[in-house]
Coordinates of C-alpha atoms and ligand atoms in Angstrom, one line a residue:
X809 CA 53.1 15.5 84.1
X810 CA 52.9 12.6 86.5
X811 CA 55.4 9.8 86.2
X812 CA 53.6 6.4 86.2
X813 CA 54.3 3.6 89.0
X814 CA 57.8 1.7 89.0
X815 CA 56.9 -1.3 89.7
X816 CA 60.3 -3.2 91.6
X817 CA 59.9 -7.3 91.5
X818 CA 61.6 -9.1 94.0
X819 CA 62.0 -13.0 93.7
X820 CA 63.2 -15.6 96.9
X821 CA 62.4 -15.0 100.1
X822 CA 61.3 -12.0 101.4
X823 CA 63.4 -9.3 102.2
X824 CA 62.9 -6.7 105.1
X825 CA 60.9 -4.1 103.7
X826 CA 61.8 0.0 103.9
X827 CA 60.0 1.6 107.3
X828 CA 58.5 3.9 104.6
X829 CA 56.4 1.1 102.2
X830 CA 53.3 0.4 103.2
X831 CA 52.6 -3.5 102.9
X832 CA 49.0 -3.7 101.5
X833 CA 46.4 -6.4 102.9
X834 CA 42.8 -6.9 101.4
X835 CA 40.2 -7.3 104.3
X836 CA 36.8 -8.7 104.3
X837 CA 35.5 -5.0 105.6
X838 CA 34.3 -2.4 103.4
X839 CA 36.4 0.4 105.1
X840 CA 40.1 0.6 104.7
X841 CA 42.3 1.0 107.7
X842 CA 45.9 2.2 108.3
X843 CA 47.5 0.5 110.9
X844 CA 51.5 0.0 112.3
X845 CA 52.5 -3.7 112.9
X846 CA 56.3 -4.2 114.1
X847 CA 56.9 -0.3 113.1
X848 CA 56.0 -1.0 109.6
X849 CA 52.9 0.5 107.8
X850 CA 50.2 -1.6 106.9
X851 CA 47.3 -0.6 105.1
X852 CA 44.2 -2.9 104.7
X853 CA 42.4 -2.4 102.0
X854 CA 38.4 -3.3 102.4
X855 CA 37.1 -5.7 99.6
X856 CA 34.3 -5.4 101.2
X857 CA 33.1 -9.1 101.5
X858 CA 34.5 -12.2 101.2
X859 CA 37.3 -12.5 98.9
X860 CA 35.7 -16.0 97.5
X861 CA 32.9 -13.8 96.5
X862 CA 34.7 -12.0 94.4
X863 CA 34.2 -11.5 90.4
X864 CA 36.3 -10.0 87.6
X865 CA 34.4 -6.7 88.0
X866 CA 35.0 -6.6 92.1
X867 CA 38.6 -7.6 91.2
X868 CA 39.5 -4.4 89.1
X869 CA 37.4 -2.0 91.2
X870 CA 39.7 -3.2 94.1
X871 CA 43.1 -2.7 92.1
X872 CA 41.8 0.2 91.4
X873 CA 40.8 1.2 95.2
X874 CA 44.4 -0.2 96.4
X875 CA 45.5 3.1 94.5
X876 CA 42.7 5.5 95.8
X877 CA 43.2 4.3 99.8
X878 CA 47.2 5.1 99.3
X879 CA 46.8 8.0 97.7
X880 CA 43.9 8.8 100.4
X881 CA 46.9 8.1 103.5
X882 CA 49.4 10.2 101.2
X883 CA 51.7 7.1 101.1
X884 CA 54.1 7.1 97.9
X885 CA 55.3 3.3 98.3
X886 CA 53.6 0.0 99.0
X887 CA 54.0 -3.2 99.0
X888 CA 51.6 -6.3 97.1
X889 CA 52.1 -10.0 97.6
X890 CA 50.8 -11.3 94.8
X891 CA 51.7 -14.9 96.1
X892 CA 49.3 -14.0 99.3
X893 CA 46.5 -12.6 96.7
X894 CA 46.4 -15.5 94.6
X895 CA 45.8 -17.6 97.6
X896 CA 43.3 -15.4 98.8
X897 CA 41.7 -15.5 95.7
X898 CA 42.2 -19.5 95.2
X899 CA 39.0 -20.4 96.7
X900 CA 37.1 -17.6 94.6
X901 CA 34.9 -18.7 91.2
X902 CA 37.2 -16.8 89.0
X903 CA 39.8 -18.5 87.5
X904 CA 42.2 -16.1 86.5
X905 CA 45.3 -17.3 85.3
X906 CA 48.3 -15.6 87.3
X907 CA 49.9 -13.6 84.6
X908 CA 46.0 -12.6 83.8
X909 CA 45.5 -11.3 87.2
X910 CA 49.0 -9.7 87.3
X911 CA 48.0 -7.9 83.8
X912 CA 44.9 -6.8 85.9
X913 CA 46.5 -5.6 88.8
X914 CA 49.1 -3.4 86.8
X915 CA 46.4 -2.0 84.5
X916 CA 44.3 -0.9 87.4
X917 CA 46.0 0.6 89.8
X918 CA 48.2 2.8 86.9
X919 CA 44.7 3.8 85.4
X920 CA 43.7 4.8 89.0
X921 CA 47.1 6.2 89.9
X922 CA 46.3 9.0 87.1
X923 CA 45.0 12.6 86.7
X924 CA 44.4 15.4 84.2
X925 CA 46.8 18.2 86.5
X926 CA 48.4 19.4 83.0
X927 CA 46.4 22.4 83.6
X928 CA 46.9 23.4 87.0
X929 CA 49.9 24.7 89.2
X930 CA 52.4 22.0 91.1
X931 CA 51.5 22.5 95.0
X932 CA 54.7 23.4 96.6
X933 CA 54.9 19.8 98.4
X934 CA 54.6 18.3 94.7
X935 CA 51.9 16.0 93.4
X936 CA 51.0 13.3 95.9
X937 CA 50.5 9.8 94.0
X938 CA 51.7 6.0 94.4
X939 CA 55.3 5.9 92.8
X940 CA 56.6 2.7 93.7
X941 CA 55.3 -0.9 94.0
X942 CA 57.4 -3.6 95.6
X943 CA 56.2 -6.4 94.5
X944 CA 57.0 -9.6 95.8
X945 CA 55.5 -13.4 95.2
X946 CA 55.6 -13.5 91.0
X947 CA 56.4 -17.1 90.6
X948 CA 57.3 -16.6 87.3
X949 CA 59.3 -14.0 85.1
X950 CA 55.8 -14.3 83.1
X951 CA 54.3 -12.8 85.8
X952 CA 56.4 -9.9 85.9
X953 CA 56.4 -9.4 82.5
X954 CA 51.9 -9.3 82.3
X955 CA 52.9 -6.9 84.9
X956 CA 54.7 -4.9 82.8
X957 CA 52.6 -5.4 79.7
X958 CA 49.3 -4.3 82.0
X959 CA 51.8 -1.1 82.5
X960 CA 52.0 -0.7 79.0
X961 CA 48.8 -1.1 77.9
X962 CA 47.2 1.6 81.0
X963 CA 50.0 4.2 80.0
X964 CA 48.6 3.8 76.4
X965 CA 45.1 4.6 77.9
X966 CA 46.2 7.1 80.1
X967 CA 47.6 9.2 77.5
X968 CA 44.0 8.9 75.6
X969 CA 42.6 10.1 78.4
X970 CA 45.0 13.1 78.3
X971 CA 44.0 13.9 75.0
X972 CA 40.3 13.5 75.3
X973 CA 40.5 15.7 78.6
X974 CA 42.4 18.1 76.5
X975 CA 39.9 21.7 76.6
X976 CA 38.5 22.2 73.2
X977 CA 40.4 25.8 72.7
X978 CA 43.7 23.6 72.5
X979 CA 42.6 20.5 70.4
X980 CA 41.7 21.7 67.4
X981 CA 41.4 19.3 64.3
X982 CA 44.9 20.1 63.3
X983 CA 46.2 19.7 66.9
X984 CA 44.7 17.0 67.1
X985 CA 46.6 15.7 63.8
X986 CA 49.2 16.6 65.9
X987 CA 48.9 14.9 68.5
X988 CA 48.1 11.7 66.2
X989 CA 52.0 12.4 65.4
X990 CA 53.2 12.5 68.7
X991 CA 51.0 9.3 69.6
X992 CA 52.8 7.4 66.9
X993 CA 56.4 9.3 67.0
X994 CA 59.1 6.4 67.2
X995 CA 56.6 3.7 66.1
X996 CA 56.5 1.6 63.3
X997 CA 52.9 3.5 62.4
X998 CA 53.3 5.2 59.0
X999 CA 50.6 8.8 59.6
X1000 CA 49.0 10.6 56.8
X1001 CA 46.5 13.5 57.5
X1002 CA 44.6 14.9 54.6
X1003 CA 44.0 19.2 54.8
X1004 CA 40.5 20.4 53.2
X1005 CA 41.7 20.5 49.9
X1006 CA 42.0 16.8 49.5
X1007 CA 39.2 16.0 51.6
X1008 CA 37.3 17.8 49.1
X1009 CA 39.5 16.7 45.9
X1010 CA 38.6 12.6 47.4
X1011 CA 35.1 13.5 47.7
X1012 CA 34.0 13.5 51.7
X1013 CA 31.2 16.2 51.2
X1014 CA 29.9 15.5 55.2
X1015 CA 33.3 16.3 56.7
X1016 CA 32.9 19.6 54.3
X1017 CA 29.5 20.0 55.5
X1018 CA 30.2 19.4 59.1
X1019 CA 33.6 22.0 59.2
X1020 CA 32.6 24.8 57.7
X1021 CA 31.1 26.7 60.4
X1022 CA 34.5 26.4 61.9
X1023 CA 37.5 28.8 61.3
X1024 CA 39.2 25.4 62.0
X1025 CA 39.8 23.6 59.2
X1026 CA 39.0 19.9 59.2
X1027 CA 41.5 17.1 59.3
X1028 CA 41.4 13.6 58.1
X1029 CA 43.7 11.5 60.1
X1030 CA 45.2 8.3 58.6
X1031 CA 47.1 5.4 60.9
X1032 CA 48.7 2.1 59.0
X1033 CA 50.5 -0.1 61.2
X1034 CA 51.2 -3.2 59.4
X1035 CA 52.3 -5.9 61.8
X1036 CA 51.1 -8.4 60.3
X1037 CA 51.6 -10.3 56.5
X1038 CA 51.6 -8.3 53.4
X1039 CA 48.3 -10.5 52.2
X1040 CA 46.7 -10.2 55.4
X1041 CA 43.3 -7.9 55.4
X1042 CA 43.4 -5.2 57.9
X1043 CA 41.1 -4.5 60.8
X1044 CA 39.9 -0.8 60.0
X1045 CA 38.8 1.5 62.9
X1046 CA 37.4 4.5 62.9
X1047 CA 36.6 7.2 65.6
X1048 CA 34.7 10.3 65.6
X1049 CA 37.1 13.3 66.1
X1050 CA 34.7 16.5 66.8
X1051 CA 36.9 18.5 68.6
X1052 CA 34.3 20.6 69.8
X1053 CA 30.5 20.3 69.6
X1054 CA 28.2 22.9 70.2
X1055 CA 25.6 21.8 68.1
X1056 CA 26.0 24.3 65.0
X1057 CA 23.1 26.1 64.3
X1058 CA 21.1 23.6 66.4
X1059 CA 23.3 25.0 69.2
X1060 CA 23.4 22.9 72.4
X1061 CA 21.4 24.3 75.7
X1062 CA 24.2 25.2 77.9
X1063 CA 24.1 22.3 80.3
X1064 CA 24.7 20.5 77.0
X1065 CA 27.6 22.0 76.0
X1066 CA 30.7 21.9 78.7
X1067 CA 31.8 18.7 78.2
X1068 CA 31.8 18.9 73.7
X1069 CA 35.5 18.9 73.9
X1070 CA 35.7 15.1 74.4
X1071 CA 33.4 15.0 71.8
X1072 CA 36.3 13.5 70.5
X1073 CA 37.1 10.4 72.4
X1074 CA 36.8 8.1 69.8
X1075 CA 39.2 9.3 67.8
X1076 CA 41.3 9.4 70.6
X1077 CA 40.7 5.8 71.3
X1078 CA 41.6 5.0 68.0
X1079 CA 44.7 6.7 67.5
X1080 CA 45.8 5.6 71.2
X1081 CA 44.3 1.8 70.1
X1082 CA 46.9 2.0 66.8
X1083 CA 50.1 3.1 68.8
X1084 CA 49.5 1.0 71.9
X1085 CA 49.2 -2.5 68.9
X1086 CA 52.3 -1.2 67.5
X1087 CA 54.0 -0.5 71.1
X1088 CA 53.1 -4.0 71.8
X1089 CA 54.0 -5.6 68.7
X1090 CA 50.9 -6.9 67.6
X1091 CA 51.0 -9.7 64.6
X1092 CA 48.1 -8.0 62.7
X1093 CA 47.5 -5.3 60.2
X1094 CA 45.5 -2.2 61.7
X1095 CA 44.3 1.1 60.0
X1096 CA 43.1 4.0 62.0
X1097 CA 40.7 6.8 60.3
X1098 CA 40.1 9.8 62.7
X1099 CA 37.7 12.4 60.8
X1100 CA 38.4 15.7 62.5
X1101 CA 36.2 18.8 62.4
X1102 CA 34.5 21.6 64.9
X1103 CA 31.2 21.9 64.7
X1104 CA 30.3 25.8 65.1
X1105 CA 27.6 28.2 64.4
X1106 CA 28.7 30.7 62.6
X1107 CA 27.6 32.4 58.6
X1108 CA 29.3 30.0 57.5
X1109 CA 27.7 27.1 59.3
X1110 CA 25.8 24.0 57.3
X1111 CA 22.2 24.9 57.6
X1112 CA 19.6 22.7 58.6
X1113 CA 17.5 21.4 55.5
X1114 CA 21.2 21.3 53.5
X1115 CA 21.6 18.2 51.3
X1116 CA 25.3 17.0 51.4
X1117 CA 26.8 15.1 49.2
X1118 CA 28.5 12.2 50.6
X1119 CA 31.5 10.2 49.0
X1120 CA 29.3 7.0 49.4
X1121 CA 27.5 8.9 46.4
X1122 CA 24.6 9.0 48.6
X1123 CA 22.7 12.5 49.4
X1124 CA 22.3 13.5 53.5
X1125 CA 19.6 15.6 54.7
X1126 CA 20.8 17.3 57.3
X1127 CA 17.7 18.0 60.0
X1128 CA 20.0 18.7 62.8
X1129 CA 23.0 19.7 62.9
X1130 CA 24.0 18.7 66.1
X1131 CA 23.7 15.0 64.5
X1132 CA 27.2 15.5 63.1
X1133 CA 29.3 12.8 64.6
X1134 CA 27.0 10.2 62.0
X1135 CA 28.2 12.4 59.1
X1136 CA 31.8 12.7 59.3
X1137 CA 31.7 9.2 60.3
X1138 CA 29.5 8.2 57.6
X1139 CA 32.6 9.6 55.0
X1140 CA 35.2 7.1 57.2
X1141 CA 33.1 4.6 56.6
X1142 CA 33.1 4.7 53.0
X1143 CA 36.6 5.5 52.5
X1144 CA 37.9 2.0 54.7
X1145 CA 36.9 -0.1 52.0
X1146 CA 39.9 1.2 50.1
X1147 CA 41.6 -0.9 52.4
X1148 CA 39.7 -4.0 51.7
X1149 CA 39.1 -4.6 55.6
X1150 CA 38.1 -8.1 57.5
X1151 CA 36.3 -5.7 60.0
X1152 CA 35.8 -2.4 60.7
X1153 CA 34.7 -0.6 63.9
X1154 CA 33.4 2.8 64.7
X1155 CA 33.8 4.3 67.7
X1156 CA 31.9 7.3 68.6
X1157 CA 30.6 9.4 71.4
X1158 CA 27.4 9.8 69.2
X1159 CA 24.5 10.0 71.3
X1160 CA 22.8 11.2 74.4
X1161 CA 20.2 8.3 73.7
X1162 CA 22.9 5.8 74.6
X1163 CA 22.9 7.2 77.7
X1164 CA 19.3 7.2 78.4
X1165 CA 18.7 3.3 77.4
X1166 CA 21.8 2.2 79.2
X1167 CA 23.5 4.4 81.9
X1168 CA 26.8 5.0 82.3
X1169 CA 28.2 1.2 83.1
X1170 CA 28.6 0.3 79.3
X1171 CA 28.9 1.0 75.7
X1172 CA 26.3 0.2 72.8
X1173 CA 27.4 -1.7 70.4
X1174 CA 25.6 -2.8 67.1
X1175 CA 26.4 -5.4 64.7
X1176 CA 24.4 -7.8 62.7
X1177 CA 27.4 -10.3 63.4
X1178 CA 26.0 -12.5 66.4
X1179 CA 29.1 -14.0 66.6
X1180 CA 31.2 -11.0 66.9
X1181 CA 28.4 -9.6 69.2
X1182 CA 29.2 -12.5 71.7
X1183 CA 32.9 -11.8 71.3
X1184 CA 32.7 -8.6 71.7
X1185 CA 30.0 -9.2 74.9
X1186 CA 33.3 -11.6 76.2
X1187 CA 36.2 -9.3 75.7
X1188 CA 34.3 -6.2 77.5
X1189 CA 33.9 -8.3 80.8
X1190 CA 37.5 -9.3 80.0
X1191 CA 39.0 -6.2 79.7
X1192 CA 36.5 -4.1 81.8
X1193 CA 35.2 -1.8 78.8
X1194 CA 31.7 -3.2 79.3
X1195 CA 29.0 -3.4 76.5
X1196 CA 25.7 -4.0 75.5
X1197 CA 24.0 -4.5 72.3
X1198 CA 21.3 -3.0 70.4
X1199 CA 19.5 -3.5 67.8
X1200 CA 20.0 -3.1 63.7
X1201 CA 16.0 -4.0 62.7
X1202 CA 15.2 -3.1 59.3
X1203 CA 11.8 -1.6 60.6
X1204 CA 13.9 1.5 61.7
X1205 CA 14.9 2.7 58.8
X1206 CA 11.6 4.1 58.2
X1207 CA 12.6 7.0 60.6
X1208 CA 15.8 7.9 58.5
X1209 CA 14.6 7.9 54.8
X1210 CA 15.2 11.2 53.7
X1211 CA 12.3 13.8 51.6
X1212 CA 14.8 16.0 49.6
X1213 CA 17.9 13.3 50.0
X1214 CA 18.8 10.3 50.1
X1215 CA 19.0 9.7 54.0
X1216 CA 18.5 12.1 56.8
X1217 CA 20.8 12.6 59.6
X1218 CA 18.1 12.0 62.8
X1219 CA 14.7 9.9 62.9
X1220 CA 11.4 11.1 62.4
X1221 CA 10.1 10.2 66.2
X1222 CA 12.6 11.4 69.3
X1223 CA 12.4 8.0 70.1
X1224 CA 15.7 5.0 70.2
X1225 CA 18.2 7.9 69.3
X1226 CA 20.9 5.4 69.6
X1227 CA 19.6 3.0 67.1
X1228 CA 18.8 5.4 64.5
X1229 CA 21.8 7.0 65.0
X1230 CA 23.5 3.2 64.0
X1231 CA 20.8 2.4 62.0
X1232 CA 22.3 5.8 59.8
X1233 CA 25.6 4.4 59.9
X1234 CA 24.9 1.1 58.5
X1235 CA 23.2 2.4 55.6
X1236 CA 27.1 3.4 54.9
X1237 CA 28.4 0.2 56.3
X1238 CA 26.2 -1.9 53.9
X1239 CA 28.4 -1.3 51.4
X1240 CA 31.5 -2.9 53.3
X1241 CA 32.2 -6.6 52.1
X1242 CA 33.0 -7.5 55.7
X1243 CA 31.8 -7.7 59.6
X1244 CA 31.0 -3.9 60.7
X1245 CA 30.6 -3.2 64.2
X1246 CA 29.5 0.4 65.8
X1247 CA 30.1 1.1 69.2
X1248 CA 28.7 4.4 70.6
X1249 CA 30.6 4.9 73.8
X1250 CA 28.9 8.5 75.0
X1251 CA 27.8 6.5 78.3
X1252 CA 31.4 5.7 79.0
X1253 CA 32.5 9.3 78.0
X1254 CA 33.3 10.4 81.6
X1255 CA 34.3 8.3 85.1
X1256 CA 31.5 8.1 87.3
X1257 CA 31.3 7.9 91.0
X1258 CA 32.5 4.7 92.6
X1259 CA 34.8 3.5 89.8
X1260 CA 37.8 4.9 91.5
X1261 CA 39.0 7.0 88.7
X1262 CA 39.7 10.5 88.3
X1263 CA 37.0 13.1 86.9
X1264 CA 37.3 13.0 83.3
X1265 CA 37.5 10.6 80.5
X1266 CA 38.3 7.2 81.2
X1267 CA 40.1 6.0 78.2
X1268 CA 37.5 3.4 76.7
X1269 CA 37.4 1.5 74.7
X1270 CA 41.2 0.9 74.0
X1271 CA 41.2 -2.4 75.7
X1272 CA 38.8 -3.8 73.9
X1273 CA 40.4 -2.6 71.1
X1274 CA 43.1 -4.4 71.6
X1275 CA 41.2 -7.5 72.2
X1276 CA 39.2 -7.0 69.0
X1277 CA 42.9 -6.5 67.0
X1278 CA 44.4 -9.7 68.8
X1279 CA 41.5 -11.9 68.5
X1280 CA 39.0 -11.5 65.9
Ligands
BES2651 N1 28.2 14.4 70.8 C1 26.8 14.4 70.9 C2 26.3 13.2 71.7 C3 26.7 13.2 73.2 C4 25.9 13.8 74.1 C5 27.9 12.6 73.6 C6 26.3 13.8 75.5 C7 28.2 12.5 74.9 C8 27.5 13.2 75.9 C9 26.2 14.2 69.5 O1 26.8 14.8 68.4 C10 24.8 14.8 69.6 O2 24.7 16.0 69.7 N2 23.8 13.9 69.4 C11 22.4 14.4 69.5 C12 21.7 13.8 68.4 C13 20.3 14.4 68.2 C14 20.4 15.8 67.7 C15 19.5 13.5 67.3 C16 21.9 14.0 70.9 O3 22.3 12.9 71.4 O4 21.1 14.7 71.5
MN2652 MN1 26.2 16.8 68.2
ZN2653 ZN1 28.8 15.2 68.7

């Protein structure tokens, strides 16, 4: 596995530098250059533009690129002045605080700095990736430290991404139990998972439904970090843990299908979301809920047309059964109110429609909170897990009223996918006596082109998780 940056903080006045650490410089170009200056490396990073230009978006695609040019020139050490960047930037609209930048800065450029290589051979020569930063110009030790916290918190999504990249053969819903355990391991998280026979003794007939084409059996996974006081109400998440997707019976075109092993990303997030507030010692109670199933064809498989019984006590018509994610999900929504919750959140990769109304630049999210929806609008630009919201109109759920059960599990036209899909969820949610926000994050599944991240999933929305914990 690839060891993540050390950063080195120097205070004073500067030292002479190592022939062998590149000193990095933004320039107003869009190409980057390498170039020697008194025998010492110095690599110019284009912005681009001008730097008063810049926004919070440019700002993290060029921490980001920082990494992607070094790694690009094989160079293993550099060296930022963050005193030199912040008077770069002083004459910019943004008004980032210096610890905030720092935090930004150290997030970015560890996210970039990774990649999935768990599954391929070491090249003789070893990997080739940024290992040191010398870091010079914190005028504070609270600078140092958001440098270290932004370490923190991209470690904590890189390890999600790990997971979520994980091929579907080796993250079953028990291994991925598993790997809830070894998220949490040393943690002050208690971890409960529930096997079949209690998800069926407790009632969750759509996790039954979903599982049993599978000869994996399904796996309900429980996080309770309690950081905050014993009264206090708990922010419940939830994320959708489909292991692998094919459809079920309703199998997936093959174009469809490769990528079904992140199918669950959003439990990822959320178990990832839990350890990284405990890691940070977040002053807040937080429960994670990961339902866990494969969803196979098989003679065992849930038919389309079968009526499941959910534990809401509500019947679902199942017309698809590659509509799963809503189901399972459906069950972790009912079961949170044990926990009497102040919010809860889903997050899911739950449909391709997300994808078609927005791209891949942001999340849906749904909430009839408009309050929350701003917030939540703020802490995506904040933390650079963008999203967008839809909406939550009673006139849609005319598409999801069931003919043999209660509810059905897709709409009636093939039209707004993404909001029926929420619209099903809700009917669930209803019954919360709290906020309830869904965010379907299939849009943000995998890194796209430009972002300066490596193929594979890029570890949303943990951030904003953490913002949601910390300031709702
Ligand atoms: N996991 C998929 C959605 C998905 C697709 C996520 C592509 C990420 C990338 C989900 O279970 C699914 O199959 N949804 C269907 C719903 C349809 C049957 C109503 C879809 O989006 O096609
Ligand atoms: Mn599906
Ligand atoms: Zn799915």
């Amino acid at each position: 596995m690839l060891k993540p940056i050390t950063f080195h903080f120097e205070t004073g006045a500067k030292k002479a530098l190592d022939p062998d650490v590149a000193r990095i410089r933004l320039a107003h170009a869009k190409e980057s250059l390498l170039i020697r200056e008194d025998g010492l490396g110095v690599l110019e990073v284009g912005a681009g533009g001008e730097m008063k230009d810049i926004t919070r978006r440019k700002l993290v695609l060029l921490a980001r690129k920082i990494v992607s040019v070094v790694k690009a020139h094989h160079i293993e050490r550099v060296h930022i002045d963050v005193a030199d960047l912040f008077r770069q930037l002083g004459d910019s609209h943004l008004h980032l605080k210096e610890e905030e930048l720092a935090e930004l800065i150290s997030t970015h450029m560890e996210l970039a700095n990774f990649e999935f290589v768990v599954y391929k051979s070491e090249p003789k020569e070893g990997w080739k990736f940024l290992r040191d930063v010398f870091v010079t110009g914190c005028k504070t030790k609270t600078v140092q430290k958001a440098f270290l916290r932004g370490q923190v918190i991209a470690k904590e999504i890189n390890a999600c991404r790990s997971l979520a990249n994980t091929p579907g053969g080796d993250m079953t819903p028990a291994l991925l139990a598993g790997a809830a355990r070894n998220a949490v391991r040393g943690l002050p998280v208690k971890i409960t998972v529930l096997g079949e026979r209690e998800i069926k003794k407790v009632g969750m007939g759509g996790i039954l439904g979903v599982s049993c084409g599978s000869d994996e059996k399904p796996q309900f996974i429980i996080l309770e970090y309690r950081g905050g006081t014993s009264n206090e109400k708990p922010v419940v998440m939830v994320g959708k843990g489909v292991t692998f997707d094919t459809g079920g019976l309703n199998l997936k075109p093959s174009d469809a299908i490769y990528e079904m092993h992140m199918d669950m990303s959003g439990g990822a997030a959320v178990i990832h979301a839990v350890a990284l507030a405990a890691r940070l010692g977040i002053k807040r109670n937080i429960i994670g809920l990961v339902p866990a199933v494969e969803n196979m064809p098989s003679g065992s498989s849930y038919h389309p047309g079968d009526v499941l019984q959910s534990l809401s006590g509500r019947t679902i018509e199942v017309l698809n059964t590659d509509a799963e994610g809503r189901i399972i999900l459906a069950d972790a929504i009912t079961y949170a109110k044990r926990y009497k919750p102040r919010l809860v959140v889903d997050v899911a990769t739950l449909t391709g429609a997300a994808m078609a109304a927005l791209g891949q630049r942001c999340s849906a999210i749904f909430t009839e909170d408009e309050t929350l929806e701003h917030k939540l609008r703020v802490w995506g630009e904040e933390s650079g897990d963008y999203v967008w919201p839809l909406p939550l109109w009673e006139e849609y759920d005319e598409e999801i009223k069931g003919t043999f059960g209660d509810i059905a599990n897709v709409g009636k036209t093939r039209y707004g996918g993404a909001i029926t899909a929420a619209k099903f969820l809700h009917a669930f949610a209803k019954d919360l006596a709290c906020p309830w926000v869904h965010i379907d994050m299939a849009p943000r599944m995998t890194s796209i082109e430009g972002e300066y991240l490596a193929k594979g999933a890029v570890g949303v929305p943990v951030r904003l998780l953490l913002k949601i914990v910390e300031d709702f």
